[in-house]
Amino acid sequence: MNGIHDMGGMQDMGPIQPEKNEPVFHQAWEGRMAAINRAIGAWGKWSLDASRHGIEILPPADYLRMSYYEKWLTRNVELLVKRGMVTREEIETGKPAPGSQKATPPLTAAAVPAVAGRRGNFMRPEAEATARFEVGQNVRARNMNPVGHTRLPRYARGKKGTIVRHHGIFVFPDTNAHFLGEQPQHLYSVRFSARELWGDDASPRDSVYIDMWDSYLDHA
Amino acid sequence: MADDKTSVDRRGFLKYAATGAVAAAVPNSMHAQEHDHDHDHDHDHDHQVVPSDPALRTKALESLLVEKGLVDRAALDALVDAYENKIGPRNGARVVARAWVDSAYKERLLNNAPAAIAELGYGAVQDEHLVVLENGPRVHNLVVCTLCSCYPWPMLGLPPVWYKSAPYRSRAVIDPRGVLREFGLELPEDVEVRVSDSTAEVRYLVLPERPAGTEKMTEEELAALVTRDAMIGAAKIEPPPGGKA
């Protein structure tokens, strides 16, 4: 989706403003939101890819206006409703529907230390997938504009690069985000020269490395 | 007509949005829909200070999820504690310091980062799709996620606001040298800048250059020099004042 989230190469967004001694959370609710996000994720009702797409489909003006964790809040409410874990009415009233059964949370406090620092495994080495490329080959990122989730940034589409690393077989976000299965593919690191991406004003030495799935690429 | 409080230009607005302070900082233009009249006129009145809307909505959501048995409140407490106190850039700093003092470890780290960090007790090998990129006098790596906020958080903790902000995400790929200049780092023309855009589940950690004047420092002292920003590639590590050499 050619959404506002696909920001690489945009200009005039203002200065970068690092904060000295920045706290992990600026307000207590942000920490609660981060924790809720992790705890409801433990139900396995949606993937990380679906979760990312939930942020991307926010209206562009909201995307820019909302703080990071406000986006998470909105996204999680929508996913909880979409996956039938809560109803819109329950969100509005703040109360479980009368007569609804109480569930047992999959993530307990005792399990948190073991899982809090872990991200999960997205590699699928056993999957059947053909590697169409190898390290050293020249490739061109496809010019494609899917309306759904993709991790091929706009600024790289149609550009020529070189495969510099083969990462292995990974879950494919473009399908997984839409509950269409993991459909794993080979994943590569592709080097694009800054001049290929941005033209002759860019430094002749500089480059951008982008991780790309097999179907994002053609031989060049 | 507008005073300082209400005069928030677009860039200021983006900044406030990024830090979550937008509700307090932008009473007229962005929150007009919450009031029953247009604030774009010249008068003075107080706005009641109430908890921000997302704070209230988060609280309501937590209560609902706890009541429905979808989350365990004690697990939430433990997660907040882990994010605030257990997972942070000290993890990455230990890895960097080890690589600085042990060249064999450094080779293992550059060739197979998941196994190398597991040696120090971090992560689970099969879960960590981590690649370590070495900075030196000729090559400077910078890490960004243009599409969202991917970040090697088992090594560095949760990302700072600037890393997740529109200004950094948009410009790091098109003008990395300008971005680094904003961090106070002017790179010579002949240094090669490599930007890694984290578009997949592979995470990138920068191994910064060991500063001069640290030859006699212990691994622990070295770890204390390593900064989060240097492990993103947004900074170099300064030699210790006075040195220990």
XYZ file of C-alpha atoms in Angstrom:
465
model
C 0.000 0.000 0.000
C 1.405 3.373 -0.989
C 0.649 4.772 2.452
C 2.035 7.526 4.633
C 4.058 4.917 6.570
C 6.299 4.405 3.534
C 8.400 7.454 4.354
C 11.836 6.674 2.976
C 13.074 9.559 0.843
C 10.504 12.140 1.948
C 11.847 15.544 2.895
C 10.769 18.499 5.010
C 9.498 16.458 7.947
C 11.533 18.708 10.231
C 14.655 18.314 12.328
C 15.532 15.141 14.198
C 15.180 15.827 17.875
C 17.017 13.419 20.147
C 16.058 13.726 23.794
C 18.717 13.588 26.490
C 18.168 10.863 29.082
C 14.944 9.819 27.426
C 12.741 7.621 29.617
C 11.613 4.271 28.194
C 8.022 5.498 28.464
C 7.070 9.167 28.665
C 3.785 8.446 30.386
C 2.640 5.440 32.387
C -0.125 4.529 29.918
C 2.462 4.029 27.184
C 4.063 1.253 29.218
C 0.656 -0.312 29.846
C -0.061 -0.165 26.105
C 3.266 -1.798 25.231
C 2.544 -4.549 27.761
C -1.047 -5.072 26.585
C 0.244 -5.317 23.031
C 2.642 -8.110 23.993
C 0.145 -9.923 26.212
C -2.683 -10.017 23.661
C -0.174 -10.990 20.984
C 0.397 -14.172 23.010
C -3.050 -15.385 21.896
C -1.616 -15.857 18.412
C -4.752 -14.430 16.804
C -2.721 -12.272 14.470
C 0.820 -12.063 13.197
C 3.375 -9.310 13.558
C 2.723 -8.547 9.893
C -1.020 -8.140 10.463
C -0.192 -5.969 13.407
C 2.036 -3.714 11.296
C -0.629 -3.476 8.634
C -3.050 -2.395 11.355
C -0.923 0.735 11.810
C -0.520 1.353 8.083
C -4.266 1.489 7.458
C -4.776 4.362 9.878
C -5.887 7.449 7.938
C -2.730 9.348 6.927
C -3.597 12.476 8.910
C -4.150 10.357 12.038
C -0.905 8.500 11.395
C 1.022 11.783 11.513
C -0.960 13.255 14.404
C -1.019 10.291 16.775
C 1.832 9.437 19.103
C 3.470 6.039 18.668
C 1.533 4.281 21.416
C -1.747 5.928 20.470
C -1.333 4.201 17.117
C -0.764 0.932 18.957
C -3.914 1.486 21.012
C -6.058 2.120 17.944
C -4.542 -0.775 16.031
C -5.018 -3.221 18.899
C -8.643 -2.268 19.454
C -9.350 -2.839 15.749
C -7.552 -6.218 15.746
C -9.298 -7.384 18.918
C -12.662 -6.595 17.331
C -11.724 -8.007 13.930
C -10.587 -11.302 15.452
C -13.690 -11.600 17.589
C -11.917 -11.316 20.954
C -13.952 -8.307 22.046
C -16.994 -6.597 20.600
C -17.295 -2.947 19.629
C -19.955 -2.650 22.313
C -17.604 -3.972 24.987
C -15.027 -1.384 23.932
C -17.639 1.355 24.188
C -19.069 0.283 27.548
C -15.774 -0.932 28.986
C -17.581 -4.006 30.344
C -17.684 -7.635 29.198
C -20.965 -8.539 27.472
C -23.427 -10.051 29.977
C -23.022 -13.800 30.198
C -19.705 -13.871 28.340
C -17.250 -16.520 29.491
C -14.044 -15.515 31.191
C -10.939 -16.734 29.374
C -7.549 -17.758 30.797
C -4.701 -15.502 29.696
C -1.954 -17.402 27.847
C 0.807 -15.176 29.210
C 1.368 -15.297 32.960
C 3.652 -13.094 35.052
C 5.849 -16.106 35.780
C 6.487 -16.616 32.061
C 7.350 -12.985 31.343
C 11.089 -13.052 32.181
C 11.618 -15.907 29.713
C 9.744 -14.266 26.834
C 10.081 -10.518 27.353
C 13.435 -10.257 25.566
C 12.517 -12.589 22.731
C 11.097 -11.691 19.362
C 9.908 -14.971 17.946
C 11.151 -17.008 15.035
C 10.320 -15.870 11.515
C 12.705 -18.172 9.694
C 11.291 -21.235 7.892
C 14.336 -23.252 6.790
C 12.225 -26.375 6.124
C 9.812 -24.624 3.778
C 9.830 -25.447 0.083
C 10.993 -22.331 -1.664
C 13.263 -21.777 -4.618
C 16.060 -19.247 -4.405
C 16.053 -17.426 -7.751
C 19.096 -15.354 -6.829
C 22.545 -15.723 -5.349
C 25.066 -13.399 -3.794
C 26.787 -11.178 -6.338
C 23.946 -11.125 -8.867
C 22.496 -7.891 -10.199
C 18.785 -7.496 -9.655
C 16.044 -4.965 -10.182
C 13.348 -4.364 -7.588
C 9.979 -4.832 -9.197
C 7.778 -1.895 -9.928
C 4.690 -3.013 -8.062
C 2.016 -1.106 -6.202
C -0.082 -3.583 -4.223
C -2.992 -2.099 -2.290
C -2.278 -4.429 0.650
C 0.712 -4.839 2.942
C 4.181 -4.952 1.441
C 7.707 -4.413 2.731
C 9.068 -3.229 -0.591
C 9.534 0.494 -0.034
C 8.463 2.827 -2.813
C 11.842 4.483 -3.071
C 13.465 1.217 -4.219
C 10.903 0.109 -6.805
C 12.309 -0.160 -10.309
C 15.863 0.392 -9.034
C 18.882 -1.760 -9.777
C 20.932 -3.326 -7.009
C 23.176 -6.240 -6.122
C 22.507 -9.208 -3.844
C 25.052 -8.998 -1.033
C 23.725 -11.504 1.475
C 21.346 -14.449 1.542
C 19.449 -14.498 4.832
C 17.556 -17.776 4.374
C 13.843 -18.514 4.074
C 11.475 -16.202 5.924
C 7.731 -15.723 6.398
C 6.348 -13.541 3.568
C 4.664 -10.452 5.039
C 2.589 -9.563 1.979
C 0.387 -12.627 2.466
C 0.827 -13.195 6.172
C -0.446 -9.713 7.052
C -3.759 -10.565 5.400
C -4.226 -13.971 7.065
C -3.375 -15.656 3.727
C -0.622 -17.842 5.141
C 3.098 -17.516 5.681
C 4.082 -18.578 2.129
C 7.810 -18.390 3.043
C 10.349 -17.080 0.532
C 14.081 -16.582 0.344
C 15.200 -13.260 1.737
C 18.241 -11.283 0.591
C 20.072 -8.135 1.484
C 20.264 -5.987 -1.638
C 22.693 -3.110 -2.008
C 21.540 -0.057 -3.949
C 23.967 2.743 -4.677
C 22.837 6.132 -3.409
C 23.139 7.462 -6.984
C 20.842 4.748 -8.341
C 18.226 5.673 -5.747
C 18.593 9.435 -5.584
C 20.450 10.608 -8.684
C 23.725 12.303 -9.399
C 23.648 14.670 -6.432
C 24.103 11.718 -4.059
C 27.526 10.647 -2.872
C 29.235 8.219 -5.271
C 30.401 6.165 -2.277
C 27.195 5.756 -0.325
C 24.597 3.030 -0.528
C 21.417 1.702 1.037
C 20.971 -1.958 1.967
C 17.411 -3.241 1.870
C 16.131 -6.698 2.822
C 13.992 -8.073 0.011
C 12.015 -11.242 -0.555
C 12.519 -13.287 -3.705
C 9.288 -12.166 -5.395
C 10.221 -8.491 -5.005
C 13.075 -8.994 -7.474
C 13.854 -9.627 -11.121
C 17.190 -10.428 -12.724
C 18.934 -7.399 -14.164
C -2.859 36.872 17.822
C -1.876 33.411 18.857
C 0.317 33.165 21.899
C 3.236 30.767 22.196
C 1.103 28.005 23.567
C -1.293 27.890 20.671
C 1.134 28.756 17.912
C 2.442 25.381 16.898
C 3.740 25.154 13.391
C 3.749 21.996 11.356
C 7.196 20.870 12.401
C 6.476 21.559 16.023
C 3.309 19.593 15.579
C 5.183 16.602 14.188
C 7.561 16.782 17.100
C 4.752 16.896 19.634
C 2.958 14.071 17.901
C 6.102 12.000 18.141
C 6.512 12.535 21.859
C 2.867 12.070 22.683
C 2.513 15.591 23.984
C 0.266 16.665 21.160
C -2.852 16.773 23.288
C -1.302 19.317 25.609
C 0.501 21.308 22.973
C -2.038 21.755 20.217
C -5.277 22.956 21.767
C -6.607 24.869 18.781
C -5.948 23.294 15.448
C -5.862 19.604 16.155
C -8.246 19.225 19.037
C -10.896 21.619 17.855
C -13.219 18.699 17.323
C -13.249 18.041 21.030
C -14.597 21.499 21.812
C -17.879 23.028 20.926
C -16.441 26.076 19.243
C -13.631 27.100 16.964
C -10.547 28.235 18.821
C -9.085 30.156 15.974
C -9.976 33.522 17.515
C -8.519 35.849 20.009
C -9.625 35.145 23.544
C -8.268 33.695 26.670
C -9.685 30.875 28.723
C -8.389 27.907 30.600
C -8.574 24.375 29.412
C -9.250 21.910 32.120
C -6.280 19.635 32.675
C -7.522 16.091 32.292
C -5.652 12.869 31.580
C -5.024 12.529 27.860
C -7.558 10.617 25.821
C -5.266 7.688 24.979
C -4.391 7.349 28.675
C -8.063 6.971 29.570
C -8.764 4.666 26.653
C -5.767 2.494 27.533
C -6.947 2.226 31.110
C -10.438 1.266 29.991
C -9.052 -1.295 27.557
C -6.821 -2.844 30.230
C -9.760 -3.192 32.639
C -11.915 -4.791 29.968
C -9.206 -7.244 28.892
C -8.475 -8.216 32.498
C -12.172 -8.733 33.239
C -12.550 -10.876 30.139
C -9.534 -12.947 31.125
C -7.688 -11.981 27.949
C -4.696 -10.568 29.814
C -3.276 -11.096 33.275
C -2.649 -7.818 35.112
C 0.419 -9.193 36.905
C 1.862 -10.174 33.529
C 1.380 -6.600 32.337
C 3.216 -5.316 35.417
C 6.061 -7.756 34.757
C 6.260 -6.710 31.100
C 6.446 -3.003 31.969
C 9.186 -3.830 34.473
C 11.088 -5.820 31.843
C 10.839 -3.005 29.283
C 11.867 -0.350 31.779
C 14.544 -2.202 33.712
C 15.702 -5.422 32.071
C 15.945 -4.868 28.332
C 18.120 -1.947 27.348
C 21.251 -0.774 25.570
C 23.485 -2.172 28.346
C 22.942 -5.582 26.715
C 24.334 -4.375 23.401
C 27.144 -2.497 25.152
C 28.362 -5.710 26.782
C 28.466 -7.428 23.405
C 30.384 -4.520 21.863
C 32.914 -4.388 24.706
C 33.537 -8.127 24.410
C 34.143 -7.772 20.674
C 36.621 -4.963 21.347
C 38.729 -6.996 23.748
C 38.445 -10.413 22.100
C 39.140 -10.531 18.365
C 38.018 -14.149 18.049
C 34.690 -13.195 19.640
C 34.433 -10.273 17.232
C 34.859 -12.632 14.258
C 32.128 -14.889 15.604
C 29.881 -11.874 16.191
C 30.321 -10.574 12.638
C 29.840 -14.042 11.116
C 27.045 -15.398 13.294
C 25.636 -12.801 15.645
C 22.808 -14.913 17.123
C 25.263 -17.564 18.320
C 27.718 -14.957 19.572
C 25.190 -13.052 21.681
C 23.885 -16.355 23.030
C 27.402 -16.981 24.383
C 26.809 -13.973 26.650
C 23.368 -15.223 27.622
C 21.253 -13.105 25.281
C 18.366 -14.195 23.146
C 17.505 -17.597 21.865
C 19.592 -18.502 18.846
C 16.671 -19.553 16.673
C 14.750 -16.373 17.522
C 17.412 -13.840 16.796
C 17.823 -12.837 13.196
C 20.607 -10.467 14.090
C 23.362 -9.091 11.868
C 26.207 -7.018 13.297
C 27.748 -4.326 11.074
C 31.225 -3.056 11.812
C 32.033 0.649 11.717
C 35.589 1.775 11.073
C 37.647 4.611 9.658
C 36.549 3.881 6.046
C 32.982 2.624 6.478
C 30.128 4.008 8.538
C 26.870 2.077 8.968
C 23.569 3.648 9.975
C 20.393 1.679 10.743
C 16.827 2.826 10.072
C 13.368 1.378 9.554
C 11.658 3.571 6.959
C 8.393 1.580 7.053
C 7.785 1.331 10.803
C 10.074 1.038 13.824
C 12.071 -2.207 13.536
C 14.942 -2.112 15.996
C 17.211 -4.704 17.639
C 15.421 -4.361 20.941
C 16.762 -7.478 22.716
C 20.139 -5.728 22.401
C 19.098 -2.075 22.733
C 15.719 -1.973 24.484
C 12.748 -0.100 23.046
C 13.672 2.498 20.424
C 13.923 6.187 21.296
C 11.267 8.543 19.939
C 13.606 10.063 17.351
C 14.237 6.655 15.779
C 10.489 6.154 15.300
C 9.863 9.715 14.119
C 9.005 10.854 10.600
C 12.070 13.118 10.258
C 14.536 10.280 10.887
C 12.664 7.561 8.995
C 12.204 9.741 5.928
C 15.651 11.280 5.624
C 18.074 8.590 6.851
C 18.028 6.878 3.448
C 18.145 9.960 1.192
C 20.448 12.176 3.260
C 22.347 10.079 5.806
C 25.219 12.539 5.983
C 22.820 15.382 6.754
C 21.135 13.246 9.387
C 24.483 12.418 10.991
C 25.406 16.102 10.928
C 22.290 16.768 13.018
C 23.672 14.317 15.539
C 26.928 16.290 15.512
C 28.847 13.823 13.367
C 30.506 15.223 10.248
C 31.858 12.387 8.115
C 34.690 13.033 5.640
C 33.787 12.688 1.943
C 35.936 9.603 1.539
C 34.148 7.599 4.210
C 31.606 5.195 2.732
C 28.165 5.487 4.312
C 26.012 2.360 4.323
C 22.428 2.730 5.436
C 20.547 -0.433 6.364
C 16.776 -0.170 5.997
C 15.245 -2.861 8.261
C 12.437 -3.981 5.981
C 12.360 -7.619 7.159
C 12.738 -9.485 10.471
C 16.514 -9.250 10.300
C 17.769 -6.791 12.901
C 20.929 -4.752 12.607
C 23.306 -3.750 15.378
C 26.291 -1.512 14.690
C 29.644 -2.446 16.187
C 31.162 0.996 16.742
C 34.840 1.752 16.350
C 36.800 1.464 19.585
C 38.033 4.935 20.482
C 41.703 5.727 20.896
C 43.044 6.046 24.409
C 41.113 3.059 25.749
C 43.873 0.461 25.465
C 44.194 -0.036 29.203
C 40.519 -0.070 30.026
C 38.798 -3.203 31.289
C 35.923 -4.804 29.418
C 33.518 -3.396 31.995
C 34.905 0.111 31.672
C 34.667 -0.152 27.904
C 31.050 -1.282 28.088
C 30.268 1.870 30.057
C 31.555 3.993 27.154
C 29.276 2.390 24.566
C 26.191 4.434 23.750
C 22.868 3.413 22.251
C 23.200 5.961 19.440
C 26.601 4.547 18.452
C 25.056 1.068 18.158
C 22.460 2.529 15.745
C 25.258 4.289 13.863
C 24.013 7.770 14.720
C 27.169 8.585 16.682
C 30.766 7.594 17.225
C 32.112 6.746 20.631
C 34.167 9.533 22.083
C 37.485 8.766 23.770
C 37.128 9.029 27.548
C 38.027 12.485 28.877
C 41.677 12.415 29.922
C 41.831 8.807 28.830
C 43.337 5.954 30.746
C 46.120 5.305 28.308
